[in-house]
PDB file of C-alpha atoms (C1' of nucleotides) in Angstrom:
ATOM      1  CA  MET A   4      72.338 142.659  10.518  1.00 34.00           C
ATOM      2  CA  PRO A   5      71.877 139.126   9.161  1.00 36.00           C
ATOM      3  CA  LYS A   6      70.505 138.550   5.653  1.00 41.00           C
ATOM      4  CA  LYS A   7      68.948 135.147   6.232  1.00 51.00           C
ATOM      5  CA  PRO A   8      66.134 134.533   8.697  1.00 59.00           C
ATOM      6  CA  LEU A   9      67.325 133.481  12.127  1.00 65.00           C
ATOM      7  CA  GLU A  10      67.137 129.752  12.045  1.00 76.00           C
ATOM      8  CA  ASN A  11      66.959 129.007  15.707  1.00 83.00           C
ATOM      9  CA  LEU A  12      65.078 131.259  18.053  1.00 90.00           C
ATOM     10  CA  THR A  13      65.901 131.347  21.728  1.00 90.00           C
ATOM     11  CA  GLU A  14      63.169 130.773  24.236  1.00 92.00           C
ATOM     12  CA  SER A  15      63.005 134.503  24.937  1.00 92.00           C
ATOM     13  CA  MET A  16      62.676 135.342  21.253  1.00 93.00           C
ATOM     14  CA  PHE A  17      59.987 132.727  20.848  1.00 94.00           C
ATOM     15  CA  TYR A  18      57.801 134.179  23.551  1.00 95.00           C
ATOM     16  CA  VAL A  19      58.277 137.704  22.246  1.00 95.00           C
ATOM     17  CA  LEU A  20      56.890 136.652  18.871  1.00 95.00           C
ATOM     18  CA  MET A  21      54.092 134.766  20.602  1.00 95.00           C
ATOM     19  CA  ALA A  22      53.117 137.974  22.383  1.00 94.00           C
ATOM     20  CA  PHE A  23      52.601 139.792  19.107  1.00 94.00           C
ATOM     21  CA  GLY A  24      50.076 137.164  18.143  1.00 93.00           C
ATOM     22  CA  ARG A  25      47.741 139.099  20.432  1.00 92.00           C
ATOM     23  CA  GLY A  26      48.121 142.187  18.261  1.00 93.00           C
ATOM     24  CA  PRO A  27      50.244 145.340  18.311  1.00 94.00           C
ATOM     25  CA  MET A  28      51.868 146.192  21.608  1.00 94.00           C
ATOM     26  CA  CYS A  29      54.777 147.962  23.235  1.00 91.00           C
ATOM     27  CA  GLY A  30      57.745 146.445  25.031  1.00 88.00           C
ATOM     28  CA  ILE A  31      56.266 146.527  28.489  1.00 92.00           C
ATOM     29  CA  GLN A  32      53.156 144.754  27.302  1.00 93.00           C
ATOM     30  CA  VAL A  33      55.332 142.025  25.828  1.00 94.00           C
ATOM     31  CA  VAL A  34      56.968 141.469  29.202  1.00 93.00           C
ATOM     32  CA  GLU A  35      53.567 141.350  30.880  1.00 92.00           C
ATOM     33  CA  PHE A  36      52.256 138.889  28.319  1.00 93.00           C
ATOM     34  CA  ILE A  37      55.192 136.559  28.875  1.00 93.00           C
ATOM     35  CA  GLU A  38      54.885 136.669  32.615  1.00 91.00           C
ATOM     36  CA  GLU A  39      51.199 135.831  32.323  1.00 92.00           C
ATOM     37  CA  ARG A  40      51.461 133.160  29.630  1.00 92.00           C
ATOM     38  CA  THR A  41      54.228 131.295  31.459  1.00 91.00           C
ATOM     39  CA  ALA A  42      52.630 131.756  34.878  1.00 91.00           C
ATOM     40  CA  GLY A  43      55.701 133.625  36.072  1.00 89.00           C
ATOM     41  CA  ARG A  44      58.201 131.025  34.891  1.00 89.00           C
ATOM     42  CA  ILE A  45      59.867 133.472  32.542  1.00 90.00           C
ATOM     43  CA  GLN A  46      60.598 137.000  33.669  1.00 89.00           C
ATOM     44  CA  MET A  47      62.330 139.095  31.074  1.00 91.00           C
ATOM     45  CA  GLY A  48      64.414 142.106  32.051  1.00 89.00           C
ATOM     46  CA  PRO A  49      64.633 145.216  29.887  1.00 91.00           C
ATOM     47  CA  ALA A  50      68.072 144.401  28.464  1.00 91.00           C
ATOM     48  CA  THR A  51      66.940 141.120  26.987  1.00 91.00           C
ATOM     49  CA  LEU A  52      63.648 142.570  25.795  1.00 93.00           C
ATOM     50  CA  TYR A  53      64.969 145.588  23.935  1.00 94.00           C
ATOM     51  CA  THR A  54      67.897 143.672  22.518  1.00 93.00           C
ATOM     52  CA  ILE A  55      65.392 141.289  20.989  1.00 93.00           C
ATOM     53  CA  LEU A  56      63.000 143.986  19.802  1.00 94.00           C
ATOM     54  CA  GLY A  57      65.878 145.775  18.087  1.00 93.00           C
ATOM     55  CA  LYS A  58      67.019 142.634  16.373  1.00 91.00           C
ATOM     56  CA  PHE A  59      63.523 141.695  15.319  1.00 93.00           C
ATOM     57  CA  GLU A  60      62.959 145.087  13.788  1.00 92.00           C
ATOM     58  CA  GLN A  61      66.212 144.829  11.807  1.00 89.00           C
ATOM     59  CA  GLU A  62      65.222 141.331  10.844  1.00 89.00           C
ATOM     60  CA  ASN A  63      61.803 142.590   9.776  1.00 91.00           C
ATOM     61  CA  TYR A  64      59.926 140.254  12.073  1.00 93.00           C
ATOM     62  CA  ILE A  65      58.133 143.198  13.647  1.00 94.00           C
ATOM     63  CA  GLU A  66      57.502 146.776  12.570  1.00 94.00           C
ATOM     64  CA  GLU A  67      56.767 149.981  14.384  1.00 93.00           C
ATOM     65  CA  VAL A  68      53.183 151.136  14.079  1.00 92.00           C
ATOM     66  CA  SER A  69      53.201 154.144  16.368  1.00 90.00           C
ATOM     67  CA  VAL A  70      55.294 156.266  18.685  1.00 90.00           C
ATOM     68  CA  GLU A  71      53.613 158.165  21.485  1.00 89.00           C
ATOM     69  CA  GLY A  72      56.133 159.937  23.595  1.00 85.00           C
ATOM     70  CA  ARG A  73      58.589 157.271  24.611  1.00 84.00           C
ATOM     71  CA  LYS A  74      56.163 154.485  23.914  1.00 90.00           C
ATOM     72  CA  ARG A  75      56.798 152.523  20.728  1.00 93.00           C
ATOM     73  CA  THR A  76      54.179 150.100  19.522  1.00 94.00           C
ATOM     74  CA  TYR A  77      55.083 147.242  17.197  1.00 94.00           C
ATOM     75  CA  GLN A  78      53.193 144.630  15.282  1.00 94.00           C
ATOM     76  CA  ILE A  79      54.350 141.339  13.848  1.00 95.00           C
ATOM     77  CA  THR A  80      55.004 141.083  10.098  1.00 93.00           C
ATOM     78  CA  SER A  81      54.261 138.144   7.829  1.00 93.00           C
ATOM     79  CA  ARG A  82      57.961 137.324   7.974  1.00 92.00           C
ATOM     80  CA  GLY A  83      57.704 137.247  11.749  1.00 92.00           C
ATOM     81  CA  MET A  84      54.704 134.935  11.607  1.00 93.00           C
ATOM     82  CA  ILE A  85      56.597 132.540   9.386  1.00 92.00           C
ATOM     83  CA  ALA A  86      59.562 132.540  11.751  1.00 92.00           C
ATOM     84  CA  TYR A  87      57.248 131.847  14.665  1.00 93.00           C
ATOM     85  CA  ARG A  88      55.513 128.942  12.977  1.00 93.00           C
ATOM     86  CA  GLU A  89      58.870 127.471  11.989  1.00 92.00           C
ATOM     87  CA  GLU A  90      60.019 127.698  15.564  1.00 93.00           C
ATOM     88  CA  VAL A  91      56.922 125.895  16.795  1.00 94.00           C
ATOM     89  CA  GLU A  92      57.679 123.155  14.314  1.00 93.00           C
ATOM     90  CA  ARG A  93      61.288 122.923  15.413  1.00 92.00           C
ATOM     91  CA  LEU A  94      60.241 122.558  19.045  1.00 93.00           C
ATOM     92  CA  GLN A  95      57.723 119.914  18.082  1.00 94.00           C
ATOM     93  CA  ARG A  96      60.397 117.991  16.202  1.00 93.00           C
ATOM     94  CA  CYS A  97      62.652 118.061  19.268  1.00 93.00           C
ATOM     95  CA  VAL A  98      59.891 116.667  21.445  1.00 94.00           C
ATOM     96  CA  ALA A  99      58.969 114.126  18.778  1.00 94.00           C
ATOM     97  CA  ASP A 100      62.586 112.968  18.500  1.00 94.00           C
ATOM     98  CA  ALA A 101      62.778 112.536  22.259  1.00 94.00           C
ATOM     99  CA  THR A 102      59.567 110.543  22.253  1.00 94.00           C
ATOM    100  CA  ALA A 103      60.619 108.385  19.333  1.00 93.00           C
ATOM    101  CA  GLU A 104      63.904 107.662  21.040  1.00 92.00           C
ATOM    102  CA  MET A 105      62.194 106.637  24.262  1.00 88.00           C
ATOM    103  CA  THR A 106      59.852 104.367  22.390  1.00 85.00           C
ATOM    104  CA  ALA A 107      62.716 102.787  20.477  1.00 79.00           C
ATOM    105  CA  ARG A 108      64.535 102.053  23.721  1.00 78.00           C
ATOM    106  CA  LEU A 109      61.476 100.547  25.324  1.00 75.00           C
ATOM    107  CA  TYR A 110      61.079  98.100  22.488  1.00 75.00           C
ATOM    108  CA  SER A 111      64.751  97.160  22.498  1.00 73.00           C
ATOM    109  CA  GLY A 112      64.770  96.478  26.247  1.00 68.00           C
ATOM    110  CA  GLU A 113      67.272  99.271  26.715  1.00 67.00           C
ATOM    111  CA  SER A 114      65.289 100.868  29.520  1.00 62.00           C
ATOM    112  CA  LEU A 115      65.861  97.891  31.777  1.00 61.00           C
ATOM    113  CA  ARG A 116      69.571  98.076  31.267  1.00 61.00           C
ATOM    114  CA  GLN A 117      69.567 101.812  31.901  1.00 62.00           C
ATOM    115  CA  GLU A 118      67.588 101.486  35.099  1.00 60.00           C
ATOM    116  CA  ARG A 119      70.045  99.012  36.475  1.00 60.00           C
ATOM    117  CA  GLY A 120      73.066 101.024  35.359  1.00 58.00           C
ATOM    118  CA  LEU A 121      74.314  98.170  33.206  1.00 56.00           C
ATOM    119  CA  GLN A 122      76.431  98.613  30.132  1.00 56.00           C
ATOM    120  CA  VAL A 123      75.692  95.205  28.628  1.00 51.00           C
ATOM    121  CA  CYS A 124      72.907  92.701  28.415  1.00 45.00           C
ATOM    122  CA  PRO A 125      71.892  91.595  31.943  1.00 42.00           C
ATOM    123  CA  CYS A 126      71.097  87.993  30.846  1.00 41.00           C
TER     124      CYS A 126
ATOM    125  CA  MET B  27      82.470 125.899  36.044  1.00 34.00           C
ATOM    126  CA  PRO B  28      78.914 126.702  37.128  1.00 36.00           C
ATOM    127  CA  LYS B  29      77.601 125.475  40.486  1.00 41.00           C
ATOM    128  CA  LYS B  30      73.919 125.221  39.581  1.00 52.00           C
ATOM    129  CA  PRO B  31      72.585 122.924  36.888  1.00 58.00           C
ATOM    130  CA  LEU B  32      72.295 124.553  33.477  1.00 65.00           C
ATOM    131  CA  GLU B  33      68.715 125.634  33.341  1.00 75.00           C
ATOM    132  CA  ASN B  34      68.261 125.949  29.648  1.00 82.00           C
ATOM    133  CA  LEU B  35      69.897 123.530  27.270  1.00 90.00           C
ATOM    134  CA  THR B  36      70.574 124.488  23.692  1.00 90.00           C
ATOM    135  CA  GLU B  37      69.278 122.270  20.932  1.00 92.00           C
ATOM    136  CA  SER B  38      72.769 120.829  20.441  1.00 93.00           C
ATOM    137  CA  MET B  39      73.138 120.025  24.119  1.00 94.00           C
ATOM    138  CA  PHE B  40      69.719 118.431  24.164  1.00 95.00           C
ATOM    139  CA  TYR B  41      70.534 116.017  21.372  1.00 95.00           C
ATOM    140  CA  VAL B  42      73.885 115.144  22.917  1.00 95.00           C
ATOM    141  CA  LEU B  43      72.149 114.043  26.102  1.00 95.00           C
ATOM    142  CA  MET B  44      69.558 112.198  24.033  1.00 95.00           C
ATOM    143  CA  ALA B  45      72.354 110.254  22.377  1.00 95.00           C
ATOM    144  CA  PHE B  46      73.608 108.942  25.692  1.00 95.00           C
ATOM    145  CA  GLY B  47      70.185 107.449  26.304  1.00 94.00           C
ATOM    146  CA  ARG B  48      71.376 104.728  23.950  1.00 93.00           C
ATOM    147  CA  GLY B  49      74.204 103.877  26.323  1.00 93.00           C
ATOM    148  CA  PRO B  50      77.909 104.734  26.624  1.00 94.00           C
ATOM    149  CA  MET B  51      79.535 106.132  23.518  1.00 94.00           C
ATOM    150  CA  CYS B  52      82.335 108.327  22.230  1.00 91.00           C
ATOM    151  CA  GLY B  53      82.103 111.721  20.584  1.00 88.00           C
ATOM    152  CA  ILE B  54      81.954 110.498  17.042  1.00 93.00           C
ATOM    153  CA  GLN B  55      79.113 108.169  17.864  1.00 94.00           C
ATOM    154  CA  VAL B  56      77.203 111.077  19.365  1.00 94.00           C
ATOM    155  CA  VAL B  57      77.535 112.983  16.096  1.00 93.00           C
ATOM    156  CA  GLU B  58      76.363 109.957  14.143  1.00 93.00           C
ATOM    157  CA  PHE B  59      73.413 109.467  16.434  1.00 94.00           C
ATOM    158  CA  ILE B  60      72.291 113.060  16.012  1.00 93.00           C
ATOM    159  CA  GLU B  61      72.609 112.940  12.262  1.00 91.00           C
ATOM    160  CA  GLU B  62      70.522 109.790  12.199  1.00 92.00           C
ATOM    161  CA  ARG B  63      67.893 110.823  14.751  1.00 93.00           C
ATOM    162  CA  THR B  64      67.264 114.171  13.060  1.00 92.00           C
ATOM    163  CA  ALA B  65      67.419 112.735   9.548  1.00 91.00           C
ATOM    164  CA  GLY B  66      70.330 115.007   8.728  1.00 90.00           C
ATOM    165  CA  ARG B  67      68.663 118.178   9.976  1.00 90.00           C
ATOM    166  CA  ILE B  68      71.353 118.745  12.571  1.00 91.00           C
ATOM    167  CA  GLN B  69      74.993 118.245  11.713  1.00 89.00           C
ATOM    168  CA  MET B  70      77.345 118.959  14.557  1.00 91.00           C
ATOM    169  CA  GLY B  71      80.967 119.914  13.947  1.00 90.00           C
ATOM    170  CA  PRO B  72      83.784 118.849  16.270  1.00 92.00           C
ATOM    171  CA  ALA B  73      84.128 122.232  17.924  1.00 92.00           C
ATOM    172  CA  THR B  74      80.536 122.289  19.104  1.00 92.00           C
ATOM    173  CA  LEU B  75      80.633 118.638  20.102  1.00 94.00           C
ATOM    174  CA  TYR B  76      83.746 118.686  22.234  1.00 94.00           C
ATOM    175  CA  THR B  77      82.857 122.026  23.777  1.00 93.00           C
ATOM    176  CA  ILE B  78      79.622 120.461  24.947  1.00 94.00           C
ATOM    177  CA  LEU B  79      81.202 117.203  26.105  1.00 94.00           C
ATOM    178  CA  GLY B  80      83.748 119.167  28.129  1.00 93.00           C
ATOM    179  CA  LYS B  81      81.067 121.257  29.743  1.00 92.00           C
ATOM    180  CA  PHE B  82      78.875 118.255  30.464  1.00 93.00           C
ATOM    181  CA  GLU B  83      81.730 116.443  32.150  1.00 93.00           C
ATOM    182  CA  GLN B  84      82.452 119.466  34.371  1.00 89.00           C
ATOM    183  CA  GLU B  85      78.752 119.734  35.033  1.00 89.00           C
ATOM    184  CA  ASN B  86      78.654 116.055  35.905  1.00 91.00           C
ATOM    185  CA  TYR B  87      76.009 115.238  33.324  1.00 94.00           C
ATOM    186  CA  ILE B  88      78.265 112.600  31.783  1.00 94.00           C
ATOM    187  CA  GLU B  89      81.286 110.701  33.010  1.00 94.00           C
ATOM    188  CA  GLU B  90      84.179 108.965  31.337  1.00 93.00           C
ATOM    189  CA  VAL B  91      83.972 105.195  31.423  1.00 93.00           C
ATOM    190  CA  SER B  92      86.980 104.272  29.323  1.00 90.00           C
ATOM    191  CA  VAL B  93      89.894 105.599  27.328  1.00 91.00           C
ATOM    192  CA  GLU B  94      91.290 103.509  24.500  1.00 90.00           C
ATOM    193  CA  GLY B  95      94.019 105.370  22.721  1.00 86.00           C
ATOM    194  CA  ARG B  96      92.471 108.639  21.763  1.00 85.00           C
ATOM    195  CA  LYS B  97      88.975 107.349  22.077  1.00 91.00           C
ATOM    196  CA  ARG B  98      87.097 108.442  25.165  1.00 93.00           C
ATOM    197  CA  THR B  99      83.803 106.802  26.021  1.00 94.00           C
ATOM    198  CA  TYR B 100      81.256 108.530  28.232  1.00 95.00           C
ATOM    199  CA  GLN B 101      78.003 107.588  29.839  1.00 94.00           C
ATOM    200  CA  ILE B 102      75.220 109.749  31.173  1.00 95.00           C
ATOM    201  CA  THR B 103      74.891 110.245  34.934  1.00 94.00           C
ATOM    202  CA  SER B 104      71.718 110.468  36.964  1.00 93.00           C
ATOM    203  CA  ARG B 105      72.242 114.208  37.067  1.00 92.00           C
ATOM    204  CA  GLY B 106      72.395 114.201  33.283  1.00 93.00           C
ATOM    205  CA  MET B 107      69.182 112.215  33.051  1.00 93.00           C
ATOM    206  CA  ILE B 108      67.414 114.711  35.285  1.00 92.00           C
ATOM    207  CA  ALA B 109      68.645 117.607  33.157  1.00 92.00           C
ATOM    208  CA  TYR B 110      67.443 115.838  30.033  1.00 94.00           C
ATOM    209  CA  ARG B 111      63.982 115.160  31.410  1.00 93.00           C
ATOM    210  CA  GLU B 112      63.689 118.747  32.579  1.00 92.00           C
ATOM    211  CA  GLU B 113      64.605 119.933  29.139  1.00 93.00           C
ATOM    212  CA  VAL B 114      61.930 117.749  27.553  1.00 94.00           C
ATOM    213  CA  GLU B 115      59.438 119.292  29.922  1.00 93.00           C
ATOM    214  CA  ARG B 116      60.565 122.798  29.108  1.00 92.00           C
ATOM    215  CA  LEU B 117      60.149 122.146  25.394  1.00 93.00           C
ATOM    216  CA  GLN B 118      56.733 120.675  25.998  1.00 94.00           C
ATOM    217  CA  ARG B 119      55.711 123.722  27.977  1.00 93.00           C
ATOM    218  CA  CYS B 120      56.800 125.989  25.124  1.00 93.00           C
ATOM    219  CA  VAL B 121      54.708 124.026  22.656  1.00 94.00           C
ATOM    220  CA  ALA B 122      51.801 123.907  25.081  1.00 94.00           C
ATOM    221  CA  ASP B 123      51.961 127.671  25.595  1.00 94.00           C
ATOM    222  CA  ALA B 124      51.918 128.220  21.847  1.00 94.00           C
ATOM    223  CA  THR B 125      48.927 125.922  21.482  1.00 94.00           C
ATOM    224  CA  ALA B 126      47.047 127.503  24.353  1.00 93.00           C
ATOM    225  CA  GLU B 127      47.647 130.919  22.876  1.00 92.00           C
ATOM    226  CA  MET B 128      46.345 129.872  19.480  1.00 89.00           C
ATOM    227  CA  THR B 129      43.261 128.357  21.033  1.00 86.00           C
ATOM    228  CA  ALA B 130      42.629 131.465  23.088  1.00 79.00           C
ATOM    229  CA  ARG B 131      42.813 133.626  19.981  1.00 78.00           C
ATOM    230  CA  LEU B 132      40.470 131.400  18.038  1.00 75.00           C
ATOM    231  CA  TYR B 133      37.845 131.706  20.725  1.00 75.00           C
ATOM    232  CA  SER B 134      38.219 135.472  20.990  1.00 73.00           C
ATOM    233  CA  GLY B 135      37.845 135.956  17.233  1.00 68.00           C
ATOM    234  CA  GLU B 136      41.362 137.360  17.106  1.00 66.00           C
ATOM    235  CA  SER B 137      42.328 135.110  14.221  1.00 62.00           C
ATOM    236  CA  LEU B 138      39.905 136.852  11.875  1.00 62.00           C
ATOM    237  CA  ARG B 139      41.332 140.236  12.709  1.00 61.00           C
ATOM    238  CA  GLN B 140      44.879 138.952  12.265  1.00 62.00           C
ATOM    239  CA  GLU B 141      44.110 137.409   8.886  1.00 60.00           C
ATOM    240  CA  ARG B 142      42.731 140.677   7.602  1.00 59.00           C
ATOM    241  CA  GLY B 143      45.580 142.716   9.062  1.00 57.00           C
ATOM    242  CA  LEU B 144      43.219 144.795  11.145  1.00 55.00           C
ATOM    243  CA  GLN B 145      44.174 146.457  14.393  1.00 55.00           C
ATOM    244  CA  VAL B 146      40.622 146.963  15.648  1.00 51.00           C
ATOM    245  CA  CYS B 147      37.251 145.295  15.516  1.00 44.00           C
ATOM    246  CA  PRO B 148      36.144 144.848  11.887  1.00 42.00           C
ATOM    247  CA  CYS B 149      32.456 145.359  12.682  1.00 41.00           C
TER     248      CYS B 149
ATOM    249  C1'  DA C  14     109.802 103.750  10.348  1.00 74.37           C
ATOM    250  C1'  DC C  15     106.214 105.972   7.321  1.00 74.37           C
ATOM    251  C1'  DT C  16     101.653 106.904   6.183  1.00 74.37           C
ATOM    252  C1'  DA C  17      96.934 107.238   6.593  1.00 74.37           C
ATOM    253  C1'  DC C  18      93.238 107.494   9.274  1.00 74.37           C
ATOM    254  C1'  DA C  19      90.211 108.018  13.317  1.00 74.37           C
ATOM    255  C1'  DA C  20      89.331 110.689  17.133  1.00 74.37           C
ATOM    256  C1'  DT C  21      89.857 114.448  19.937  1.00 74.37           C
ATOM    257  C1'  DA C  22      91.464 119.195  21.089  1.00 74.37           C
ATOM    258  C1'  DT C  23      92.150 124.103  20.493  1.00 74.37           C
ATOM    259  C1'  DC C  24      91.774 128.842  18.418  1.00 74.37           C
ATOM    260  C1'  DA C  25      89.529 132.830  17.117  1.00 74.37           C
ATOM    261  C1'  DT C  26      85.459 135.087  15.897  1.00 74.37           C
ATOM    262  C1'  DT C  27      80.727 136.187  16.272  1.00 74.37           C
ATOM    263  C1'  DA C  28      76.521 136.312  18.628  1.00 74.37           C
ATOM    264  C1'  DA C  29      73.110 136.037  22.880  1.00 74.37           C
ATOM    265  C1'  DA C  30      71.631 136.774  27.678  1.00 74.37           C
ATOM    266  C1'  DC C  31      71.071 139.752  31.129  1.00 74.37           C
ATOM    267  C1'  DG C  32      71.883 142.554  35.599  1.00 74.37           C
ATOM    268  C1'  DA C  33      72.658 147.118  36.359  1.00 74.37           C
ATOM    269  C1'  DT C  34      72.155 151.576  35.260  1.00 74.37           C
ATOM    270  C1'  DA C  35      71.060 155.606  32.525  1.00 74.37           C
ATOM    271  C1'  DT C  36      68.055 158.352  29.716  1.00 74.37           C
ATOM    272  C1'  DT C  37      63.824 160.507  28.242  1.00 74.37           C
ATOM    273  C1'  DG C  38      59.160 161.935  27.884  1.00 74.37           C
ATOM    274  C1'  DT C  39      54.613 162.883  30.371  1.00 74.37           C
ATOM    275  C1'  DC C  40      51.725 164.047  33.981  1.00 74.37           C
ATOM    276  C1'  DT C  41      50.453 165.965  38.462  1.00 74.37           C
ATOM    277  C1'  DA C  42      50.445 169.089  42.199  1.00 74.37           C
ATOM    278  C1'  DA C  43      51.753 173.040  44.439  1.00 74.37           C
TER     279       DA C  43
ATOM    280  C1'  DT D  10      56.858 176.680  35.803  1.00 74.37           C
ATOM    281  C1'  DT D  11      58.844 173.620  37.893  1.00 74.37           C
ATOM    282  C1'  DA D  12      59.851 169.669  40.807  1.00 74.37           C
ATOM    283  C1'  DG D  13      58.976 165.123  41.458  1.00 74.37           C
ATOM    284  C1'  DA D  14      57.387 160.749  40.221  1.00 74.37           C
ATOM    285  C1'  DC D  15      56.650 157.494  37.071  1.00 74.37           C
ATOM    286  C1'  DA D  16      56.499 154.812  32.685  1.00 74.37           C
ATOM    287  C1'  DA D  17      59.050 153.294  28.962  1.00 74.37           C
ATOM    288  C1'  DT D  18      62.992 152.601  26.455  1.00 74.37           C
ATOM    289  C1'  DA D  19      68.115 152.485  25.742  1.00 74.37           C
ATOM    290  C1'  DT D  20      72.845 151.247  26.687  1.00 74.37           C
ATOM    291  C1'  DC D  21      76.989 149.119  29.044  1.00 74.37           C
ATOM    292  C1'  DG D  22      79.772 145.486  30.309  1.00 74.37           C
ATOM    293  C1'  DT D  23      80.403 140.795  31.426  1.00 74.37           C
ATOM    294  C1'  DT D  24      79.687 136.062  30.703  1.00 74.37           C
ATOM    295  C1'  DT D  25      78.445 132.204  27.925  1.00 74.37           C
ATOM    296  C1'  DA D  26      77.530 129.571  23.473  1.00 74.37           C
ATOM    297  C1'  DA D  27      78.266 128.210  18.522  1.00 74.37           C
ATOM    298  C1'  DT D  28      81.172 127.047  15.175  1.00 74.37           C
ATOM    299  C1'  DG D  29      84.570 126.921  11.019  1.00 74.37           C
ATOM    300  C1'  DA D  30      89.151 126.010  10.619  1.00 74.37           C
ATOM    301  C1'  DT D  31      93.006 123.903  11.979  1.00 74.37           C
ATOM    302  C1'  DA D  32      96.080 121.238  14.878  1.00 74.37           C
ATOM    303  C1'  DT D  33      97.291 117.286  17.605  1.00 74.37           C
ATOM    304  C1'  DT D  34      97.644 112.471  18.861  1.00 74.37           C
ATOM    305  C1'  DG D  35      97.302 107.565  18.970  1.00 74.37           C
ATOM    306  C1'  DT D  36      96.936 103.084  16.146  1.00 74.37           C
ATOM    307  C1'  DA D  37      97.344 100.043  12.546  1.00 74.37           C
ATOM    308  C1'  DG D  38      98.870  98.545   8.060  1.00 74.37           C
ATOM    309  C1'  DT D  39     102.728  98.011   4.942  1.00 74.37           C
TER     310       DT D  39
END
DNA sequence: ACTACAATATCATTAAACGATATTGTCTAA
DNA sequence: TTAGACAATATCGTTTAATGATATTGTAGT
């Protein structure tokens, strides 16, 4: 079990934390949330789900709030919320970097060269 | 070597492909690009770098354009460009999903309940 | 030729994803 | 009361990725 917060969530982990933004829920509800939120793009199997839930509980990103029979309900912790917000920011930085890079190339005329498959100035 | 395109790039892979948007370059230049573009946030060691370059060449995302001594220069292929654009879109969808979810919660009054740590309606 | 450096390559360990399958608890109907 | 059926969670085993550390190799300067 890691001491430091996970510094790079996977897409699956990200959506699991997003689910708990809706409030406490059990594993199955998380899967349903993800399927709905991503319009079916992401379908998480039980192995991935419970692996992540286990890790998140160790990591103190979520905590158990009730057990009814087999059904375990979790809620997100403040630590989990921080991790989620940081992940949103990381994703935004990636997109921003991509955008900045595209813009830079446009202004340097690089896009023309790329389109034509040229390695050097076409002049 | 996988037959289908990689459907989910890691952050490291993403920035490597972004680097090749600048044109052909060698491994070291990729590392320098990433350090610069992310303002030092991401520092890639040789193991990660050459693992990724090897995989991308197999995957036909990049191709060798010259070898001078030890120095190998690669350029991105059209397949690589497609993978890169798809990855940008995936990241954008993640951010968009997070935003949509936040908006939905604001309008349902969920944010108030979350802030106060309540599981049920506070009324 | 020797040395230093630049660039790439490999090793070994740890962690993540996930299909497949197993387990367990609850409820219903006869 | 017990035999399904079902809902929910748990585990196994394989494959893939990340990465620190270290090794290799080619080139140039002296």
